[in-house]
Tab-separated table of C-alpha atoms in Angstrom:
chain	number	residue	atom	x	y	z
A	1	MET	CA	14.414	15.292	-13.629
A	2	ALA	CA	16.212	12.371	-15.118
A	3	SER	CA	14.679	10.966	-18.498
A	4	SER	CA	12.449	8.460	-17.417
A	5	GLY	CA	14.058	5.812	-19.833
A	6	SER	CA	11.601	3.886	-22.315
A	7	ILE	CA	10.045	1.099	-20.123
A	8	GLY	CA	9.121	4.633	-17.623
A	9	LEU	CA	7.438	6.418	-20.760
A	10	LEU	CA	6.022	2.706	-21.715
A	11	LEU	CA	4.491	2.630	-18.174
A	12	VAL	CA	3.256	6.302	-18.525
A	13	VAL	CA	1.561	5.568	-21.427
A	14	LEU	CA	-0.200	2.673	-20.958
A	15	THR	CA	-1.533	4.167	-17.212
A	16	SER	CA	-2.799	7.447	-18.062
A	17	LEU	CA	-4.633	5.250	-21.439
A	18	ILE	CA	-6.770	3.347	-19.084
A	19	THR	CA	-7.380	6.082	-16.737
A	20	PHE	CA	-8.537	8.469	-19.349
A	21	TYR	CA	-10.828	4.992	-20.620
A	22	ALA	CA	-12.101	4.198	-16.656
A	23	PHE	CA	-12.985	7.784	-15.752
A	24	ARG	CA	-15.137	7.900	-19.130
A	25	ARG	CA	-16.785	4.593	-18.455
A	26	GLU	CA	-17.439	3.653	-14.326
A	27	SER	CA	-17.837	0.632	-15.201
A	28	LEU	CA	-14.461	-0.116	-16.099
A	29	GLN	CA	-12.933	2.107	-12.896
A	30	ALA	CA	-14.913	0.335	-10.810
A	31	ARG	CA	-14.141	-3.325	-11.886
A	32	TYR	CA	-10.401	-2.403	-11.358
A	33	THR	CA	-10.802	-0.825	-8.775
A	34	PHE	CA	-8.472	-2.446	-5.703
A	35	SER	CA	-11.480	-3.920	-3.133
A	36	VAL	CA	-10.850	-6.083	0.150
A	37	GLU	CA	-14.393	-7.567	-0.849
A	38	GLY	CA	-13.944	-8.193	-4.660
A	39	ILE	CA	-10.487	-10.197	-3.877
A	40	LEU	CA	-11.323	-11.904	-0.791
A	41	ILE	CA	-15.021	-12.632	-1.398
A	42	HIS	CA	-15.441	-12.497	-5.306
A	43	LYS	CA	-11.642	-14.021	-5.926
A	44	GLU	CA	-11.047	-10.887	-9.090
A	45	TYR	CA	-7.211	-11.515	-8.186
A	46	SER	CA	-7.059	-9.217	-11.415
A	47	ARG	CA	-7.452	-6.437	-9.725
A	48	LEU	CA	-4.163	-6.909	-7.655
A	49	ILE	CA	-2.346	-5.426	-10.541
A	50	MET	CA	-4.788	-3.333	-12.487
A	51	SER	CA	-5.904	-1.138	-10.033
A	52	GLY	CA	-2.531	0.149	-10.426
A	53	PHE	CA	-3.829	1.066	-13.686
A	54	VAL	CA	-6.328	3.854	-12.809
A	55	HIS	CA	-6.532	6.994	-10.282
A	56	ALA	CA	-9.318	8.828	-8.506
A	57	ASP	CA	-8.852	11.944	-10.460
A	58	TRP	CA	-5.772	14.018	-12.425
A	59	ILE	CA	-4.047	15.479	-9.809
A	60	HIS	CA	-3.895	11.762	-8.255
A	61	LEU	CA	-2.419	10.643	-12.170
A	62	LEU	CA	-0.414	13.660	-12.348
A	63	PHE	CA	0.920	13.035	-9.497
A	64	ASN	CA	2.097	9.825	-9.391
A	65	MET	CA	3.277	9.901	-13.235
A	66	TYR	CA	5.652	12.605	-12.000
A	67	ALA	CA	7.312	10.610	-9.381
A	68	LEU	CA	7.949	8.049	-12.054
A	69	MET	CA	9.313	9.462	-14.447
A	70	SER	CA	11.610	11.628	-11.997
A	71	PHE	CA	13.242	7.822	-11.146
A	72	ALA	CA	12.459	5.386	-14.164
A	73	GLY	CA	14.876	6.630	-16.068
A	74	THR	CA	17.894	6.092	-13.572
A	75	LEU	CA	16.889	2.759	-12.200
A	76	GLU	CA	16.914	1.377	-16.661
A	77	GLN	CA	20.313	3.117	-16.920
A	78	VAL	CA	21.381	0.717	-14.308
A	79	THR	CA	19.590	-2.417	-14.826
A	80	GLY	CA	18.414	-1.978	-17.891
A	81	PRO	CA	14.685	-2.368	-19.256
A	82	TRP	CA	13.466	-6.180	-17.735
A	83	HIS	CA	14.427	-4.726	-14.146
A	84	VAL	CA	12.567	-2.039	-13.693
A	85	LEU	CA	9.040	-4.261	-15.393
A	86	LEU	CA	10.161	-6.194	-12.487
A	87	ILE	CA	10.090	-4.153	-10.383
A	88	TYR	CA	7.579	-2.418	-10.339
A	89	PHE	CA	5.056	-4.430	-11.253
A	90	ALA	CA	6.786	-6.751	-7.982
A	91	SER	CA	6.294	-3.382	-5.775
A	92	LEU	CA	2.685	-3.411	-6.511
A	93	LEU	CA	2.146	-6.316	-5.879
A	94	GLY	CA	3.350	-6.415	-2.693
A	95	GLY	CA	1.623	-2.719	-1.813
A	96	ASN	CA	-1.337	-4.409	-2.859
A	97	LEU	CA	-0.915	-7.258	-0.784
A	98	LEU	CA	-0.049	-5.686	2.281
A	99	ALA	CA	-2.766	-3.343	1.732
A	100	LEU	CA	-5.347	-6.657	1.865
A	101	PHE	CA	-3.576	-8.233	4.192
A	102	ILE	CA	-4.173	-4.464	6.777
A	103	ASN	CA	-7.412	-4.222	5.813
A	104	ARG	CA	-8.377	-7.764	5.445
A	105	ASN	CA	-11.387	-7.085	8.335
A	106	ASN	CA	-13.225	-4.283	6.175
A	107	LEU	CA	-14.588	-5.264	3.138
A	108	ALA	CA	-15.426	-1.638	2.423
A	109	TYR	CA	-11.763	-0.655	1.858
A	110	ARG	CA	-11.193	0.325	-1.980
A	111	ALA	CA	-8.109	1.720	-3.766
A	112	VAL	CA	-6.982	3.310	-6.543
A	113	GLY	CA	-3.352	4.472	-8.260
A	114	ALA	CA	0.301	3.189	-9.170
A	115	SER	CA	1.952	4.788	-5.704
A	116	GLY	CA	3.333	1.513	-4.396
A	117	ALA	CA	4.618	0.761	-7.650
A	118	ILE	CA	6.525	3.744	-7.654
A	119	ALA	CA	7.223	3.450	-3.975
A	120	GLY	CA	9.227	0.307	-4.992
A	121	VAL	CA	11.304	1.825	-8.139
A	122	ILE	CA	11.698	4.864	-5.632
A	123	PHE	CA	13.283	3.189	-3.169
A	124	ALA	CA	15.064	0.523	-5.236
A	125	VAL	CA	16.825	4.030	-6.982
A	126	ILE	CA	17.505	4.794	-3.185
A	127	LEU	CA	19.168	2.097	-2.586
A	128	LEU	CA	21.205	1.918	-5.772
A	129	PHE	CA	22.905	6.138	-4.770
A	130	PRO	CA	22.295	6.425	-1.063
A	131	GLY	CA	24.043	9.471	-1.092
A	132	ILE	CA	22.287	11.344	-3.331
A	133	SER	CA	19.332	14.059	-2.512
A	134	ILE	CA	16.649	13.662	-3.165
A	135	SER	CA	14.228	17.152	-3.609
A	136	PRO	CA	9.842	16.791	-2.006
A	137	LEU	CA	7.885	17.422	-3.961
A	138	PHE	CA	7.057	21.440	-3.856
A	139	LEU	CA	9.080	21.584	-0.917
A	140	PRO	CA	12.055	24.140	-1.574
A	141	PHE	CA	15.586	22.481	0.067
A	142	ARG	CA	17.312	18.932	-0.987
A	143	VAL	CA	17.643	15.867	1.762
A	144	PRO	CA	20.233	12.635	1.259
A	145	ALA	CA	17.743	9.430	-0.096
A	146	TRP	CA	18.510	7.534	2.516
A	147	LEU	CA	16.858	10.081	5.162
A	148	PHE	CA	13.983	10.519	2.733
A	149	GLY	CA	13.259	6.875	2.549
A	150	LEU	CA	13.872	6.452	6.264
A	151	VAL	CA	10.944	9.287	6.875
A	152	TYR	CA	8.808	8.413	4.115
A	153	THR	CA	8.487	5.031	5.782
A	154	LEU	CA	7.577	5.845	8.667
A	155	TYR	CA	5.477	8.273	8.000
A	156	SER	CA	4.098	5.506	6.071
A	157	ILE	CA	3.476	3.940	9.498
A	158	TYR	CA	2.225	6.747	11.595
A	159	GLY	CA	-0.068	7.193	8.276
A	160	ILE	CA	-1.803	3.898	8.717
A	161	LYS	CA	-2.075	4.147	12.550
A	162	SER	CA	-3.428	7.755	11.947
A	163	ARG	CA	-6.083	6.760	9.814
A	164	ASN	CA	-6.858	10.542	9.152
A	165	ASP	CA	-6.851	11.388	5.524
A	166	ASN	CA	-7.663	9.072	2.269
A	167	ILE	CA	-3.902	8.024	1.424
A	168	GLY	CA	-3.330	3.934	0.523
A	169	HIS	CA	-0.400	4.230	3.421
A	170	GLU	CA	0.221	0.447	3.556
A	171	ALA	CA	0.714	0.375	-0.866
A	172	HIS	CA	2.848	3.156	0.041
A	173	LEU	CA	4.659	0.831	2.256
A	174	GLY	CA	3.891	-2.455	0.898
A	175	GLY	CA	5.574	-0.723	-2.680
A	176	ALA	CA	8.481	0.482	-0.690
A	177	VAL	CA	9.893	-2.452	1.206
A	178	THR	CA	9.124	-4.817	-1.935
A	179	GLY	CA	11.301	-2.607	-4.116
A	180	VAL	CA	13.805	-2.937	-1.845
A	181	LEU	CA	13.894	-6.515	-1.957
A	182	ALA	CA	13.097	-7.296	-5.422
A	183	MET	CA	16.798	-4.417	-5.806
A	184	CYS	CA	18.159	-7.235	-3.362
A	185	ALA	CA	17.322	-10.003	-5.468
A	186	LEU	CA	17.742	-9.002	-8.689
A	187	GLU	CA	21.287	-7.441	-7.560
A	188	PRO	CA	22.705	-8.967	-5.644
A	189	LEU	CA	25.631	-7.046	-5.339
A	190	VAL	CA	23.821	-3.642	-4.155
A	191	LEU	CA	23.384	-6.119	-1.018
A	192	GLN	CA	26.683	-6.835	-0.308
A	193	PHE	CA	28.469	-2.620	-0.218
A	194	ASN	CA	25.005	-1.341	0.984
A	195	TRP	CA	23.261	-3.649	3.497
A	196	PRO	CA	22.949	-1.525	5.770
A	197	ILE	CA	20.901	1.368	3.933
A	198	ALA	CA	18.783	-2.220	3.403
A	199	LEU	CA	18.321	-2.719	6.499
A	200	LEU	CA	17.629	0.950	7.472
A	201	LEU	CA	15.178	0.927	5.120
A	202	THR	CA	13.219	-2.285	5.745
A	203	LEU	CA	13.825	-2.705	9.801
A	204	PRO	CA	11.197	-0.406	10.309
A	205	THR	CA	8.183	-1.992	8.165
A	206	ILE	CA	9.120	-5.368	9.319
A	207	VAL	CA	9.368	-4.497	12.905
A	208	PHE	CA	5.835	-3.257	12.447
A	209	LEU	CA	4.052	-6.214	10.491
A	210	LEU	CA	5.452	-8.624	13.126
A	211	PHE	CA	3.890	-6.496	16.304
A	212	LEU	CA	0.952	-6.046	13.989
A	213	ILE	CA	0.707	-9.825	13.845
A	214	ASN	CA	0.836	-9.749	17.655
A	215	ARG	CA	-1.091	-7.138	18.630
A	216	PRO	CA	-3.398	-6.827	15.418
A	217	GLU	CA	-6.171	-4.684	17.632
A	218	TRP	CA	-3.391	-1.962	18.062
A	219	LEU	CA	-4.682	-0.221	14.767
A	220	TYR	CA	-8.063	0.235	16.486
A	221	LEU	CA	-7.217	1.350	19.493
A	222	SER	CA	-6.156	5.527	19.746
A	223	GLY	CA	-2.919	6.862	20.037
A	224	LEU	CA	0.138	5.501	20.278
A	225	SER	CA	0.779	5.408	23.751
A	226	LEU	CA	0.134	1.878	23.505
A	227	THR	CA	1.872	-0.223	26.068
A	228	ILE	CA	2.732	-3.725	25.172
A	229	SER	CA	2.941	-6.958	26.998
A	230	GLN	CA	4.845	-9.770	26.586
A	231	HIS	CA	2.080	-11.740	28.396
A	232	GLU	CA	-1.593	-10.745	27.346
A	233	THR	CA	-4.339	-12.020	29.082
A	234	LYS	CA	-6.976	-14.099	28.456
A	235	ASP	CA	-8.768	-10.560	29.592
A	236	GLU	CA	-7.236	-8.362	26.870
A	237	ARG	CA	-7.502	-11.369	23.951
A	238	TYR	CA	-11.305	-11.233	24.340
A	239	ASN	CA	-11.356	-7.692	24.973
A	240	ALA	CA	-9.033	-7.100	21.091
A	241	ALA	CA	-11.521	-9.484	19.806
A	242	LYS	CA	-14.960	-8.293	20.838
A	243	PHE	CA	-13.892	-4.733	20.079
A	244	GLN	CA	-12.925	-6.253	16.235
A	245	ARG	CA	-16.207	-7.826	15.975
A	246	GLN	CA	-17.912	-4.544	16.426
A	247	GLN	CA	-16.360	-3.030	14.104
A	248	GLU	CA	-17.282	-5.066	11.849
A	249	ILE	CA	-20.708	-5.467	12.756
A	250	ASP	CA	-20.842	-1.854	13.183
A	251	ARG	CA	-19.537	-0.985	8.923
A	252	ILE	CA	-21.864	-3.768	7.929
A	253	LEU	CA	-24.750	-2.405	9.401
A	254	ASP	CA	-23.445	0.607	7.822
A	255	LYS	CA	-23.865	-1.007	4.843
A	256	ILE	CA	-27.512	-1.756	5.322
A	257	ASN	CA	-28.247	1.223	6.373
A	258	GLU	CA	-26.807	3.051	2.850
A	259	ARG	CA	-27.453	0.140	0.346
A	260	GLY	CA	-30.409	-2.558	2.519
A	261	VAL	CA	-30.178	-6.198	3.259
A	262	GLY	CA	-29.235	-7.171	-0.072
A	263	SER	CA	-26.221	-5.992	-0.597
A	264	LEU	CA	-25.035	-7.966	1.900
A	265	THR	CA	-22.826	-10.797	1.460
A	266	GLU	CA	-22.837	-13.951	2.527
A	267	GLN	CA	-19.469	-13.718	5.010
A	268	GLU	CA	-21.593	-10.652	6.342
A	269	ARG	CA	-24.849	-11.722	6.937
A	270	ASN	CA	-23.064	-15.202	8.821
A	271	VAL	CA	-21.307	-12.631	10.741
A	272	LEU	CA	-24.663	-10.780	11.536
A	273	GLU	CA	-26.072	-14.480	12.673
A	274	GLY	CA	-22.428	-14.618	15.484
A	275	ARG	CA	-21.563	-18.041	13.353
């Protein structure tokens, strides 16, 4: 494992201290957690950054800090400490913004952790050294860095679609692509020499986002065999909108069953009233 570097070590210590303190105070954990409702309804924008300093449990924290220490030192040696900080926090913000966009209609969505920021650091290193080999954690083999990055991207997209685990794949994907873009902006020579790798690491995400913008209902349809049509009919648009509205109503009704009518936000009440 490479040296974590001064910035990597600082981030590990700071994140660990805040996470430990949040474990002891549930109110702090609740205040820092990434929450769609908190950000969109209550305008608590600090959650976009502070959620990266709290974690679900010790295993979550240790896994993230190990990954950060494995790559931050290499990045700092090449780009310097300030660029590491810029890439880290840009990736943290980019990952959470993508999670916010994808889950904007799910006010109950919550997440914690620095995974998006760390994905950005890892992908910045991959862009710098696409030919190095990376050993996925707990696996007894190594793969080229560029291949690891591509598989990671495709798996994140699959995870967003399948929704069959408790992993924040949206933040992973957003952080990874932000790390590549930030690296290109801060070190333009990297883009000049490694532009095919930059394209390889970002193009799947760009295509995925363009597809979501045009077909947002795809995330809620089962299976991966959705037929893509260039000309969506009025009936298809109506059915998609009806499906999304029913999903939101079902979520609100579940919230009422769990917490009572008094827990509803003004926006949720308007949805039930059909406004």
